[in-house]
Amino acid sequence: MDIVATTCAGKVRGRVHGGIATFLAIPYAAAPFGAHRFRAPAPVEPWDGMRDALQYGPTAPQRPYRPPLDQLIPEVDIKGDDCLHLNIWTPDLGGDDGAGRLPVIVWIHGGSLRNGSAAMPLYDGRAFARDGVVLVSINYRLGVEGFGVFPDAPDNRGLLDQIAALTWVKENIAAFGGDPERVTVCGESAGAVSIAALTTSPRAAGLFRRAILQSGPPQTVTRRRGAKTVRAMAKELRVPATAEGFAEVNRERLLDAQDAVVGRADPISGGHGFHIVVDGDVVPADPPLPSVDLLLGCNREEYRLWFVPGGAVDRISGLTLRLALLKFRIPGRVARLYRGTRPGAKPGVILGEMATDLLVRGPLNRLADSRPARTFLYEFAWRSPTLDLGACHALEIGFVFDNLRHGETLTGPDAPQPLADVMHRAWVDFATSGDPGWPAWDARRPVMVFDHPETGTVLAPRQEELLAWL
């Protein structure tokens, strides 16, 4: 059955199935190409009549992950320019007596700021709507289009897209049954890194009440460092390192150059990549502590997504580990501690465990320690048997969305549904009331560990290892 909602730009037609209304590819900004390329997001032109919102829209230009990640994280590629849009799942459009009454989650996907889209089946929001939460998923510009640093273009364009989408939600979500004063932003990996920046951005003030960061800590770089990737691409393309120069390049050729420069990089081993930069405007140089309620956490073995499928965990030798310790200036006492708590572990496992704590778990714990507002920490520890991935990066998403069927490339076919029930409910409860169901962070350092259906809180897990980095 079709259903109609009215936005500030015009009417949209969605579809109701099983009591859930779905609206797909509603534009929140103009297509970011042509006159709008490498510019801040521009307003949508209003339309007359009815606009169909029945199919997923174009995805932001990107290349798929390289093997073997392309099989573990299959992507959706929909061609077209109108990639700045959002999708909505809601159980209730509201009305005169009920508009704006349901909590809202806005999902910001991950992908190292160069991959991903809101059209991935894993991000289907039907389970959230079933449980009384309006779920909104958004696209934003990726790669050099969204995060390339140029002297003649605004910085953090992809982040500006996210702010434009949140502004749209603030202005329009009541027409879809959502409460504009009860918005929770939720994201994983690069989506969580984006949210960390949004929580301190003056441009995003008042657009959301709570935030959930999954496997992504606060992380920004200087403009000078951020521009290195553009300079490397300019050399590859033999054009000036300017937005004007890049705008003259065919889109496919630009993506080829981007893939050549950043395609082999990953969050653990580094390399050229895209970053949120401190621009003094969208991202202030001296950001305030987030004032919103936070739910933070990561997966126990984040590193295994990058180290295991391609065999790096077995190729890393004792010499490679020692060289990595020197490169990242990791004190020998830290390495000795990790070896001592993991007797017989391979050098690749030791390096991966240290990298997970250095880059993700430690920063999230320090963020929790630094702020007075209510904060809740979790750790996802269920181990996937698929390719020996263990509790790797991105594994928790299917559990959060209660959508294990579309997460089987990582979880395998026998992931525990009762654990998904528990974890999904915690996200629903946090968006609804600000309480996911376990004690808030305090001097005891409580962490909810999701590893089986009877999951529970652990106080200060592996605290000795975290303190070793101080």
CSV table of C-alpha atoms in Angstrom, one decimal, residues 16-307:
chain,number,residue,atom,x,y,z
A,16,VAL,CA,3.7,0.4,3.7
A,17,HIS,CA,4.5,-3.3,4.3
A,18,GLY,CA,3.8,-5.2,7.5
A,19,GLY,CA,2.8,-2.1,9.3
A,20,ILE,CA,6.1,-0.3,8.5
A,21,ALA,CA,6.2,2.7,6.2
A,22,THR,CA,9.3,3.1,4.1
A,23,PHE,CA,10.4,6.2,2.2
A,24,LEU,CA,13.6,5.9,0.1
A,25,ALA,CA,15.9,8.4,-1.5
A,26,ILE,CA,14.3,11.6,-0.2
A,27,PRO,CA,16.8,14.4,-1.2
A,28,TYR,CA,18.0,16.6,1.6
A,29,ALA,CA,20.4,18.7,-0.6
A,30,ALA,CA,21.0,19.3,-4.3
A,31,ALA,CA,23.1,17.0,-6.4
A,32,PRO,CA,26.7,17.8,-5.5
A,33,PHE,CA,28.0,18.0,-9.1
A,34,GLY,CA,28.1,20.5,-11.9
A,35,ALA,CA,27.9,24.0,-10.3
A,36,HIS,CA,27.7,22.4,-6.8
A,37,ARG,CA,30.8,20.2,-7.1
A,38,PHE,CA,33.4,20.7,-4.3
A,39,ARG,CA,31.0,23.2,-2.7
A,40,ALA,CA,29.0,23.1,0.5
A,41,PRO,CA,25.7,21.3,0.1
A,42,ALA,CA,23.0,23.5,-1.6
A,43,PRO,CA,19.3,23.4,-0.8
A,44,VAL,CA,16.9,21.1,-2.7
A,45,GLU,CA,14.8,22.7,-5.3
A,46,PRO,CA,11.1,22.2,-4.3
A,47,TRP,CA,9.0,20.1,-6.6
A,48,ASP,CA,5.4,20.1,-7.7
A,49,GLY,CA,3.1,17.2,-7.5
A,50,MET,CA,4.2,13.8,-6.0
A,51,ARG,CA,7.8,12.5,-5.8
A,52,ASP,CA,8.2,8.7,-5.6
A,53,ALA,CA,10.3,7.5,-2.7
A,54,LEU,CA,10.0,3.8,-3.5
A,55,GLN,CA,13.5,2.8,-4.5
A,56,TYR,CA,17.1,3.4,-3.2
A,57,GLY,CA,18.8,6.3,-4.9
A,58,PRO,CA,22.3,6.9,-6.3
A,59,THR,CA,25.2,6.1,-4.1
A,60,ALA,CA,28.2,8.4,-3.7
A,61,PRO,CA,30.9,7.7,-6.3
A,62,GLN,CA,33.4,5.1,-5.0
A,63,ARG,CA,35.3,2.0,-5.9
A,64,PRO,CA,34.5,-1.3,-4.1
A,65,TYR,CA,36.8,-2.6,-1.4
A,66,ARG,CA,39.7,-4.6,-2.7
A,67,PRO,CA,39.7,-8.4,-2.2
A,68,PRO,CA,39.1,-10.1,0.1
A,69,LEU,CA,37.1,-7.3,1.9
A,70,ASP,CA,34.8,-6.9,-1.2
A,71,GLN,CA,33.3,-10.4,-0.4
A,72,LEU,CA,33.0,-9.7,3.4
A,73,ILE,CA,31.5,-6.2,3.0
A,74,PRO,CA,29.6,-6.3,-0.3
A,75,GLU,CA,28.6,-2.9,-1.5
A,76,VAL,CA,25.8,-1.4,-3.5
A,77,ASP,CA,26.6,0.7,-6.6
A,78,ILE,CA,23.7,2.8,-8.0
A,79,LYS,CA,24.8,5.3,-10.6
A,80,GLY,CA,23.6,8.9,-10.7
A,81,ASP,CA,24.3,12.4,-9.4
A,82,ASP,CA,21.5,12.8,-6.8
A,83,CYS,CA,23.4,11.0,-4.1
A,84,LEU,CA,22.6,13.4,-1.2
A,85,HIS,CA,19.4,11.8,0.1
A,86,LEU,CA,18.1,9.8,3.0
A,87,ASN,CA,15.8,6.8,3.8
A,88,ILE,CA,13.2,6.6,6.5
A,89,TRP,CA,11.4,3.6,8.2
A,90,THR,CA,8.6,4.5,10.5
A,91,PRO,CA,5.6,2.7,12.1
A,92,ASP,CA,3.5,5.9,12.4
A,93,LEU,CA,3.3,9.0,10.3
A,94,GLY,CA,1.6,10.7,13.3
A,95,GLY,CA,-1.1,13.3,12.7
A,96,ASP,CA,-2.9,16.0,14.5
A,97,ASP,CA,-2.8,14.0,17.7
A,98,GLY,CA,0.5,12.2,17.4
A,99,ALA,CA,2.9,13.9,15.1
A,100,GLY,CA,6.5,14.1,16.4
A,101,ARG,CA,6.1,11.6,19.2
A,102,LEU,CA,8.6,8.8,18.4
A,103,PRO,CA,12.3,8.8,19.1
A,104,VAL,CA,14.5,9.0,16.0
A,105,ILE,CA,17.9,7.4,15.1
A,106,VAL,CA,19.9,8.8,12.3
A,107,TRP,CA,22.4,6.2,11.0
A,108,ILE,CA,25.7,7.4,9.5
A,109,HIS,CA,27.5,4.6,7.7
A,110,GLY,CA,31.2,3.8,7.9
A,111,GLY,CA,33.7,3.0,5.2
A,112,SER,CA,36.9,5.0,5.9
A,113,LEU,CA,35.2,8.1,4.5
A,114,ARG,CA,35.6,6.6,1.0
A,115,ASN,CA,33.2,3.6,0.9
A,116,GLY,CA,29.6,2.7,1.9
A,117,SER,CA,26.1,3.9,1.4
A,118,ALA,CA,22.7,4.0,3.1
A,119,ALA,CA,21.4,1.5,0.5
A,120,MET,CA,23.3,-1.5,2.0
A,121,PRO,CA,20.7,-4.2,3.0
A,122,LEU,CA,22.4,-4.5,6.3
A,123,TYR,CA,21.2,-1.0,7.3
A,124,ASP,CA,17.5,-1.8,6.7
A,125,GLY,CA,15.7,0.0,9.5
A,126,ARG,CA,12.6,-2.1,9.7
A,127,ALA,CA,13.4,-3.7,13.1
A,128,PHE,CA,13.9,-0.2,14.7
A,129,ALA,CA,10.5,0.9,13.3
A,130,ARG,CA,8.9,-2.3,14.5
A,131,ASP,CA,10.2,-1.4,18.0
A,132,GLY,CA,8.9,2.2,18.0
A,133,VAL,CA,11.9,4.1,16.7
A,134,VAL,CA,12.0,6.1,13.4
A,135,LEU,CA,15.2,5.1,11.6
A,136,VAL,CA,16.8,7.5,9.1
A,137,SER,CA,19.8,6.5,7.1
A,138,ILE,CA,21.8,9.0,5.1
A,139,ASN,CA,24.2,9.2,2.2
A,140,TYR,CA,27.0,11.8,2.2
A,141,ARG,CA,29.9,12.6,-0.2
A,142,LEU,CA,32.9,10.3,0.1
A,143,GLY,CA,36.5,10.3,-0.8
A,144,VAL,CA,38.1,13.3,-2.5
A,145,GLU,CA,34.6,14.7,-3.4
A,146,GLY,CA,33.6,14.8,0.3
A,147,PHE,CA,36.9,15.0,2.2
A,148,GLY,CA,39.7,16.1,-0.1
A,149,VAL,CA,41.4,19.2,1.2
A,150,PHE,CA,41.8,22.0,-1.4
A,151,PRO,CA,42.8,25.6,-1.1
A,152,ASP,CA,39.8,26.7,-3.2
A,153,ALA,CA,37.0,24.6,-1.6
A,154,PRO,CA,35.3,24.3,1.8
A,155,ASP,CA,36.8,21.7,4.0
A,156,ASN,CA,34.8,18.7,5.5
A,157,ARG,CA,32.2,18.8,2.7
A,158,GLY,CA,31.0,15.3,3.7
A,159,LEU,CA,30.5,16.5,7.2
A,160,LEU,CA,28.6,19.5,6.0
A,161,ASP,CA,26.4,17.0,4.1
A,162,GLN,CA,25.7,15.2,7.3
A,163,ILE,CA,24.8,18.5,9.0
A,164,ALA,CA,22.4,19.3,6.1
A,165,ALA,CA,20.8,15.9,6.5
A,166,LEU,CA,20.3,16.4,10.3
A,167,THR,CA,18.9,19.9,9.6
A,168,TRP,CA,16.4,18.2,7.2
A,169,VAL,CA,15.5,15.8,10.0
A,170,LYS,CA,15.0,18.6,12.4
A,171,GLU,CA,12.6,20.4,10.0
A,172,ASN,CA,10.8,17.4,8.5
A,173,ILE,CA,10.8,14.3,10.7
A,174,ALA,CA,7.5,15.2,12.5
A,175,ALA,CA,5.8,14.5,9.2
A,176,PHE,CA,7.0,11.0,9.5
A,177,GLY,CA,6.0,10.4,13.2
A,178,GLY,CA,9.4,11.4,14.6
A,179,ASP,CA,10.2,13.7,17.5
A,180,PRO,CA,12.7,16.4,16.3
A,181,GLU,CA,13.7,16.9,20.0
A,182,ARG,CA,14.6,13.2,20.5
A,183,VAL,CA,17.1,12.6,17.8
A,184,THR,CA,20.0,10.2,18.3
A,185,VAL,CA,22.9,10.1,15.8
A,186,CYS,CA,24.4,6.6,15.5
A,187,GLY,CA,27.3,5.5,13.3
A,188,GLU,CA,30.0,2.9,13.0
A,189,SER,CA,33.7,3.3,12.1
A,190,ALA,CA,34.0,6.4,9.9
A,191,GLY,CA,30.4,7.2,10.7
A,192,ALA,CA,31.3,7.2,14.4
A,193,VAL,CA,34.4,9.4,13.8
A,194,SER,CA,32.0,11.8,12.0
A,195,ILE,CA,29.6,11.8,14.9
A,196,ALA,CA,32.5,12.5,17.3
A,197,ALA,CA,33.2,15.7,15.3
A,198,LEU,CA,29.5,16.6,15.0
A,199,THR,CA,29.1,16.5,18.8
A,200,THR,CA,31.6,19.3,19.1
A,201,SER,CA,30.7,21.3,16.0
A,202,PRO,CA,28.9,24.6,16.4
A,203,ARG,CA,27.2,24.0,13.1
A,204,ALA,CA,25.5,20.9,14.5
A,205,ALA,CA,24.4,22.4,17.8
A,206,GLY,CA,20.8,21.5,18.7
A,207,LEU,CA,20.4,19.0,15.9
A,208,PHE,CA,20.5,15.9,18.1
A,209,ARG,CA,20.2,14.9,21.8
A,210,ARG,CA,22.2,11.7,22.0
A,211,ALA,CA,25.0,10.0,20.1
A,212,ILE,CA,26.2,6.4,19.6
A,213,LEU,CA,29.7,5.8,18.5
A,214,GLN,CA,30.5,2.2,17.3
A,215,SER,CA,34.2,1.4,16.8
A,216,GLY,CA,35.1,5.0,15.9
A,217,PRO,CA,36.8,7.5,18.3
A,218,PRO,CA,37.3,11.2,18.0
A,219,GLN,CA,39.9,11.6,15.3
A,220,THR,CA,40.9,14.7,13.3
A,221,VAL,CA,44.0,15.9,11.5
A,222,THR,CA,45.4,19.3,10.5
A,223,ARG,CA,44.6,20.7,7.1
A,224,ARG,CA,48.3,20.2,6.1
A,225,ARG,CA,48.2,16.5,6.8
A,226,GLY,CA,44.7,16.2,5.2
A,227,ALA,CA,46.0,17.8,2.0
A,228,LYS,CA,48.7,15.1,1.5
A,229,THR,CA,46.2,12.7,-0.2
A,230,VAL,CA,45.0,15.4,-2.6
A,231,ARG,CA,48.6,16.2,-3.5
A,232,ALA,CA,49.3,12.5,-4.1
A,233,MET,CA,46.3,12.2,-6.3
A,234,ALA,CA,47.2,15.4,-8.2
A,235,LYS,CA,50.6,13.9,-9.0
A,236,GLU,CA,48.9,10.7,-10.2
A,237,LEU,CA,46.5,12.7,-12.4
A,238,ARG,CA,49.0,15.4,-13.5
A,239,VAL,CA,46.7,18.2,-12.6
A,240,PRO,CA,46.9,21.1,-10.0
A,241,ALA,CA,46.1,20.1,-6.4
A,242,THR,CA,43.0,22.4,-6.5
A,243,ALA,CA,39.3,21.9,-6.7
A,244,GLU,CA,39.2,23.7,-10.0
A,245,GLY,CA,41.8,21.3,-11.4
A,246,PHE,CA,40.1,18.2,-10.1
A,247,ALA,CA,36.7,19.3,-11.4
A,248,GLU,CA,38.1,19.1,-14.9
A,249,VAL,CA,38.9,15.4,-14.5
A,250,ASN,CA,36.5,12.7,-15.7
A,251,ARG,CA,34.7,11.0,-12.6
A,252,GLU,CA,35.9,7.5,-13.5
A,253,ARG,CA,39.5,8.7,-13.9
A,254,LEU,CA,39.3,10.5,-10.6
A,255,LEU,CA,38.1,7.3,-8.9
A,256,ASP,CA,40.9,5.3,-10.6
A,257,ALA,CA,43.5,7.8,-9.2
A,258,GLN,CA,41.8,7.7,-5.7
A,259,ASP,CA,41.9,3.9,-5.7
A,260,ALA,CA,45.6,3.9,-6.8
A,261,VAL,CA,46.5,6.3,-3.9
A,262,VAL,CA,44.4,5.1,-1.0
A,263,GLY,CA,43.0,1.7,-2.1
A,264,ARG,CA,45.5,-0.4,0.0
A,265,ALA,CA,45.3,1.8,3.1
A,266,ASP,CA,43.5,0.6,6.2
A,267,PRO,CA,42.8,2.0,9.7
A,268,ILE,CA,45.4,-0.3,11.3
A,269,SER,CA,48.4,-0.2,9.0
A,270,GLY,CA,47.8,3.4,7.8
A,271,GLY,CA,48.7,4.9,4.4
A,272,HIS,CA,47.1,7.7,2.4
A,273,GLY,CA,43.5,8.2,3.4
A,274,PHE,CA,40.7,10.8,4.0
A,275,HIS,CA,40.2,12.5,7.2
A,276,ILE,CA,38.1,15.1,9.0
A,277,VAL,CA,40.3,18.2,9.3
A,278,VAL,CA,40.4,20.9,11.9
A,279,ASP,CA,39.2,23.9,9.9
A,280,GLY,CA,38.2,26.3,12.7
A,281,ASP,CA,34.6,26.5,11.4
A,282,VAL,CA,32.8,23.2,11.2
A,283,VAL,CA,35.5,21.5,13.3
A,284,PRO,CA,36.8,24.0,15.9
A,285,ALA,CA,40.5,24.1,16.8
A,286,ASP,CA,39.7,23.8,20.5
A,287,PRO,CA,36.5,21.7,20.6
A,288,PRO,CA,34.3,21.7,23.7
A,289,LEU,CA,33.5,18.4,25.4
A,290,PRO,CA,30.3,16.8,24.0
A,291,SER,CA,27.3,17.8,26.0
A,292,VAL,CA,25.0,15.1,24.7
A,293,ASP,CA,24.5,11.7,26.2
A,294,LEU,CA,26.9,9.1,24.7
A,295,LEU,CA,26.9,5.4,24.1
A,296,LEU,CA,30.4,4.3,23.1
A,297,GLY,CA,32.1,1.0,22.3
A,298,CYS,CA,34.1,-1.2,20.1
A,299,ASN,CA,34.7,-4.8,19.2
A,300,ARG,CA,37.2,-6.9,21.1
A,301,GLU,CA,39.2,-7.9,18.1
A,302,GLU,CA,38.7,-5.0,15.7
A,303,TYR,CA,42.0,-5.7,13.9
A,304,ARG,CA,41.0,-9.1,12.6
A,305,LEU,CA,38.9,-7.7,9.7
A,306,TRP,CA,42.2,-6.4,8.2
A,307,PHE,CA,44.7,-8.9,9.5
